[in-house]
Every structure is written in C-alpha cells, then in structure tokens.
Amino acid sequence: MNSVQIAGIITEYNPLHGGHVHLMEETRRQLGADSAILCVMSGNFVQRGDFALVSKYARAEAAVRSGADLVLELPLPWAVASAERFADGGVQTLLSTGIVTHLAFGSECGAAEPLIQLAGVLTGEAFSRRLREELSVGVSFAAARQRAAEELTSPETAALLRTPNNILGIEYCKSLLRHGSTLKLLTVPRQGAAHDGAIAEGETPSASAIRSLIESGERERALSLMAPAMASAYAAEEAAGRAPVFAHTCERAILARLRTMGETDFARLDEGREGLYRRVYAAARTAPSVAEVLARAKTKRYAYARLRRMVLWAYLGLAPDDCPAAPPYLRPLAANENGRGLLSQMRSTASVPILTKPAAVRRMGPSAKAVFEWESRAADLYALAYPDLARAAGGQAWKEGPVMC
C-alpha cells in the first residue's frame, strides 16, 4: 500500500451533503482510482460552538459509505476551537498517521498556490506587527487581519480572506508551514451555496441550511438534500430517539452552568485576553436564554462564533489553556476494508498511539488520559440533547468502538 496516494480531508460533515461527496470524488479522480481517502472529522461538537446534528459515529459511517476509507476523530479541544487551532489539530492528526500524502480541501478560489503564498505572509513577523497595530484601534480581528494583509500584499490577494473555505485553506497552509510538512495540496473549487446561505434551486445547499430545514420541521426536504448514506444514517438515529440534536434542548443546563461560574472561571475561556469574558460573565448573570447572553455580549469586534465557543467550553467544562500542543492519539470512528488496511499500516508508521478500544487509554500518558476524559464527559453532555432522554445513559464513550463497514 506504500505506493498508494492517500488524501487527508479535515471536515465536520454536519451533515454530509453533495458538495462533500463531490470533494471526495474529485480527489479520487485526480489521484487515481486506487487512491485512499482518510478523513479527520469533528466529534459530537463542532467548530462554530454548537452540537452536531447527529452523533459522530453516524456521520462517520455515512462518510465511509459515501467515499471515505477511514474516518479519524478530531479530538474535542481542537474540534471546538478557533479556525487556526481547528486547522492545526486536523493537520497534526493527518501528519501523525505517517501515511498521508496529500491534503485535500474545498476553496472558493480553487487554486492552492495563492493560498500557500498568503499563508507565508500571515506567518511572518511583519504581519504580526501590523495585526497588533490594527487591533489596537478596536476593530474586529477579521477587519484587522484584512487591513494588515492588504498592506503587505495587495487588495486582490487579501481578498482571499473574505470567504470561509479560503480562510480555512490558508489556516491549513499556515499549519503545514509551521510543521515543515511536505504534504501536497489538492484544492477543489467549492460547489453550492455559501455557508449560512439560502437554498437556491439546483444548487448544492450548505450544511447549515440543511440543519435549518430540520429545525423548522422541513424534514423530508432536508433529507433529500443530504448524501443518501447520510439521510439513511440520520433516519436511523431519529428512529432510535437520538436525532435531531440541537443545543437549545440543553438550554437550561447551559444556563445553569453559566450562572454557577465565577468571573475567574470566565476569564479562563478568553483566548484573546481582551476582556471579552467580562461581557459574557455579566450577560450570563441575568439573561434568560443563551441567545440573549450572546446578544448582550456581542459587539462589532467579536464574532458570534467566538462567543458561542466560549459558552460551549463553559458547558463542557473546558478551557483553551487545557489544550495539549498536539492530539495525543488517533481514534478511528469508521472504516471500510481499505480503511482497515490503512489502520494496519499506521500501526508501524504513526507517531502517536491508535486508540480503537477505549480501555487502552488507561495505558497511555497523562495527556491522552485527559483528552479522553474530556471526550467521555462531552459525550454524556451531548446525549442529554437526544429527543428521547431514555437513550441518554452516561458512560457510553467507554463502550463504543469504530464502525466497520
């Protein structure tokens, strides 16, 4: 299997739709029919600071039945972090397998070279200096980054930072540069609606649009827009009382957690050390809903996603400073026959342990034990959002293993 091209894809599949399948198909078309696809996927909670619509195992199985060979979990501290840390966690997971040859991703520009060039600028000291200067005048991080990039490159080049998939691609490139990686880049023009965009006739919808359809009761339409394997997995989880999963189901639990935290607890959640935690702390004292907490804490400087992540970290009992430097193990979620071959190969190439049986984590180091304990606690808190509370028994993370398709 050493001569096989193996593409890594960092993803959430929340839920899996036609655009995701297209990326896998196009990646395999470009690398050859005998190439393999290894996904690194967020677990039960996702980067925008939210609960995943269905469980990680259901989404991973759907991915394997839709073209992936192996799905590894992106551990929780990276899955619910900023775009930079999310990307770095995904890249480090791919690198630690020791077998991945390419990093594949969708982008609005459809070309890797301008993204890697801009990433080089963004990792330089000149950019860091200009970014600090821009932030000092009180503008948002996105606006400060845009202005600094325009000054050091050109408005055309800096415009790559205006679209979400390009931004994530640049973060992948920054991580590859930091780690001195020789992974080859393969980017495919993103198909379909923009993130959070409305659904247009004949256009592949965004995952957020599909989630909105489910939440508004348009179930059949939502299922028709998912990849077929994802629709089947969703229907099975729904029938079992485990889907759909929405954060608002746990709203009182989240508010209870926020109201029992002190100001110093909130301070630990503020990655930027800008005093944002004070706004969230003050809002959480009196706001009657999570939406109201976010609305009262929001200013033009801070994105809602950042605020949602702070609230989610609070609910999960995590803090950014807890995050290790790198994912301490590789945890398979689903695999087909080819994927099992990849796992076998990784046992001699991976730089970190492969965790297929949860009990094995007890023989690993303190970092691995801490991350798995967070995963276990998060799984228990995620289950509280199941429509059928009778299915929300705790301790399941210690019993579950990868789905073999």
Short mmCIF file of N, CA and C in Angstrom, two decimals, residues 33 55-56 107 130 164 225 270 279-280 301 313 322 330 343 348 355 371 387:
data_model
loop_
_atom_site.label_atom_id
_atom_site.label_comp_id
_atom_site.label_asym_id
_atom_site.label_seq_id
_atom_site.Cartn_x
_atom_site.Cartn_y
_atom_site.Cartn_z
N ALA A 33 -7.89 5.99 -9.23
CA ALA A 33 -8.96 5.15 -8.67
C ALA A 33 -8.48 4.32 -7.48
N SER A 55 -24.83 12.09 15.86
CA SER A 55 -23.60 11.67 16.53
C SER A 55 -22.44 11.46 15.57
N LYS A 56 -21.24 11.47 16.12
CA LYS A 56 -20.04 11.31 15.31
C LYS A 56 -19.99 9.95 14.63
N SER A 107 -12.23 25.08 -1.76
CA SER A 107 -11.93 26.51 -1.61
C SER A 107 -12.72 27.29 -2.64
N ARG A 130 1.83 44.35 12.17
CA ARG A 130 0.75 45.16 11.61
C ARG A 130 -0.59 44.75 12.19
N PRO A 164 -15.06 31.86 3.59
CA PRO A 164 -14.75 30.91 4.67
C PRO A 164 -13.87 29.73 4.28
N LEU A 225 -31.72 16.55 0.60
CA LEU A 225 -30.54 17.34 0.28
C LEU A 225 -29.26 16.77 0.90
N ASP A 270 -11.26 33.12 27.81
CA ASP A 270 -10.98 34.25 26.92
C ASP A 270 -9.60 34.08 26.28
N ARG A 279 -17.89 40.64 29.50
CA ARG A 279 -19.18 40.86 28.87
C ARG A 279 -20.04 39.59 28.97
N VAL A 280 -19.41 38.44 28.73
CA VAL A 280 -20.16 37.18 28.81
C VAL A 280 -20.58 36.90 30.25
N ARG A 301 -16.76 44.04 17.39
CA ARG A 301 -15.40 43.50 17.43
C ARG A 301 -15.38 41.98 17.52
N TRP A 313 -17.54 25.91 25.64
CA TRP A 313 -16.43 25.49 26.50
C TRP A 313 -16.86 25.52 27.97
N ASP A 322 -6.20 24.37 28.59
CA ASP A 322 -6.12 22.93 28.85
C ASP A 322 -5.63 22.15 27.63
N LEU A 330 -4.69 8.66 17.93
CA LEU A 330 -5.53 8.58 16.74
C LEU A 330 -6.70 7.67 17.06
N LEU A 343 -5.29 1.39 8.67
CA LEU A 343 -5.03 1.28 10.11
C LEU A 343 -3.89 0.32 10.38
N SER A 348 2.61 0.82 12.17
CA SER A 348 4.07 0.88 12.10
C SER A 348 4.58 2.25 11.67
N LEU A 355 -6.04 4.44 19.07
CA LEU A 355 -6.97 4.06 20.13
C LEU A 355 -8.24 3.48 19.52
N VAL A 371 -7.45 14.01 27.58
CA VAL A 371 -8.29 14.26 26.40
C VAL A 371 -9.44 13.28 26.34
N PRO A 387 -33.56 13.63 21.63
CA PRO A 387 -35.01 13.79 21.79
C PRO A 387 -35.60 12.83 22.82
#
